[in-house]
Coordinates of C-alpha atoms in Angstrom, one line a residue:
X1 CA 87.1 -4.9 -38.4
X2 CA 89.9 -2.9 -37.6
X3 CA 91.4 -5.8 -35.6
X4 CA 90.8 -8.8 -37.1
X5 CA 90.0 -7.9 -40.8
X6 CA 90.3 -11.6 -41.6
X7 CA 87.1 -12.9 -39.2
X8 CA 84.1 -13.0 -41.0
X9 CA 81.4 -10.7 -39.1
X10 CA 78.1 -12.0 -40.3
X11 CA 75.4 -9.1 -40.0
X12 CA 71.9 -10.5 -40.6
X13 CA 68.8 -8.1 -41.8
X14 CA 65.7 -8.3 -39.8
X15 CA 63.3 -11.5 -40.3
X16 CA 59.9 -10.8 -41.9
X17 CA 57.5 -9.0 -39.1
X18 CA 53.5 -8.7 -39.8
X19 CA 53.7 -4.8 -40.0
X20 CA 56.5 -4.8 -42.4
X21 CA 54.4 -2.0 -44.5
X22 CA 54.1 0.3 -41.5
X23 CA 56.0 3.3 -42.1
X24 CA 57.0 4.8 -39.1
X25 CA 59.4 8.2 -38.1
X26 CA 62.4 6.6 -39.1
X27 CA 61.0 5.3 -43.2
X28 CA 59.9 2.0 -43.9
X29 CA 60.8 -1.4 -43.1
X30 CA 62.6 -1.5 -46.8
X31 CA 64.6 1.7 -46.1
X32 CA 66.1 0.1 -42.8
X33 CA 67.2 -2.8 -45.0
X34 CA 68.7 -0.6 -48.3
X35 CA 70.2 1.5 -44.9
X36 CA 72.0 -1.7 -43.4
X37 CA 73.2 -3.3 -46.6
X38 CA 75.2 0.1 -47.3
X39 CA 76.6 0.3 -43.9
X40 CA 78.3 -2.8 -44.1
X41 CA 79.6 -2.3 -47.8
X42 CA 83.0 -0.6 -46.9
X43 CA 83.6 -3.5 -44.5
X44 CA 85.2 -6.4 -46.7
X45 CA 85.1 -9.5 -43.8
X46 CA 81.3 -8.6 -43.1
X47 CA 78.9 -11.0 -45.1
X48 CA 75.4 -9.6 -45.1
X49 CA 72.7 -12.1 -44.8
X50 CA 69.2 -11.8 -45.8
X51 CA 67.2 -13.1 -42.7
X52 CA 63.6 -12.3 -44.7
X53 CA 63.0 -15.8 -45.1
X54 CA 64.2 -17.4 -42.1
X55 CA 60.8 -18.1 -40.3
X56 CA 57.5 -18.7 -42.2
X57 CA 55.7 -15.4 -42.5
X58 CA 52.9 -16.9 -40.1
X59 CA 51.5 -15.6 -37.1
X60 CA 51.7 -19.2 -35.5
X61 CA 55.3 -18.7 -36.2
X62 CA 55.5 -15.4 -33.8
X63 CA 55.0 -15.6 -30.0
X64 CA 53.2 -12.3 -30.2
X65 CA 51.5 -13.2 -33.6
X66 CA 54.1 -10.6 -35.7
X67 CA 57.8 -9.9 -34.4
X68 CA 59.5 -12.4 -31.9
X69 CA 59.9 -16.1 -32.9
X70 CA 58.3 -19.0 -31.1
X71 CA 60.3 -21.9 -30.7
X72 CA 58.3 -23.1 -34.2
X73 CA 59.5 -19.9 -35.4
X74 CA 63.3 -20.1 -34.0
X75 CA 63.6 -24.1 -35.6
X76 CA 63.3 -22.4 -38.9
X77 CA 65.2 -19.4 -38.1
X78 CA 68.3 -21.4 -36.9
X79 CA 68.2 -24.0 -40.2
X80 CA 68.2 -20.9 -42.4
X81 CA 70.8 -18.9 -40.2
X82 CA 72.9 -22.2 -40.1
X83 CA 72.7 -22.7 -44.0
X84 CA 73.2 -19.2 -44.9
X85 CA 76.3 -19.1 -42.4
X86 CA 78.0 -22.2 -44.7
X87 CA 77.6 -20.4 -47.8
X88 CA 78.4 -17.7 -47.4
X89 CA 82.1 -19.3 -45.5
X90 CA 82.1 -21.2 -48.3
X91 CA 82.1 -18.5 -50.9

């Protein structure tokens, strides 16, 4: 940031996982993603992206049924990433 304040940094929030309700010793799946959209508020070339939505929430969309993408998965994941990437240069 410090360097090149002008580059756009794109930090993306984690993709939908099957135990997204799971609370575990450091909160909830929510609290990690309230968490990282404040850490990159002071930062003015970072553009936050929701990556939520990017793949399906399907298990056939998960190569271990709830976290890491499949290549089904990683089609959608790259069209969203791609699209949201573009809007948010052009905004």
């Amino acid at each position: 940031h410090k360097l090149y304040p002008k580059v756009p940094v794109f930090a993306i929030l984690p993709i939908w996982r099957r135990d997204h309700d799971r609370v575990t010793d450091i909160g909830t799946f929510d609290e990690l993603r309230s968490y990282l959209t404040e850490a990159v508020k002071p930062y003015s070339n970072f553009r936050l992206l929701d990556g939520y939505n990017y793949v399906p929430h399907l298990e056939e969309a998960f190569s271990d049924q709830y976290l890491h993408p499949n290549d089904f998965g990683f089609e959608f994941y790259a069209k969203n990433l791609i699209a949201d990437i573009k809007d948010a240069l052009d905004r």
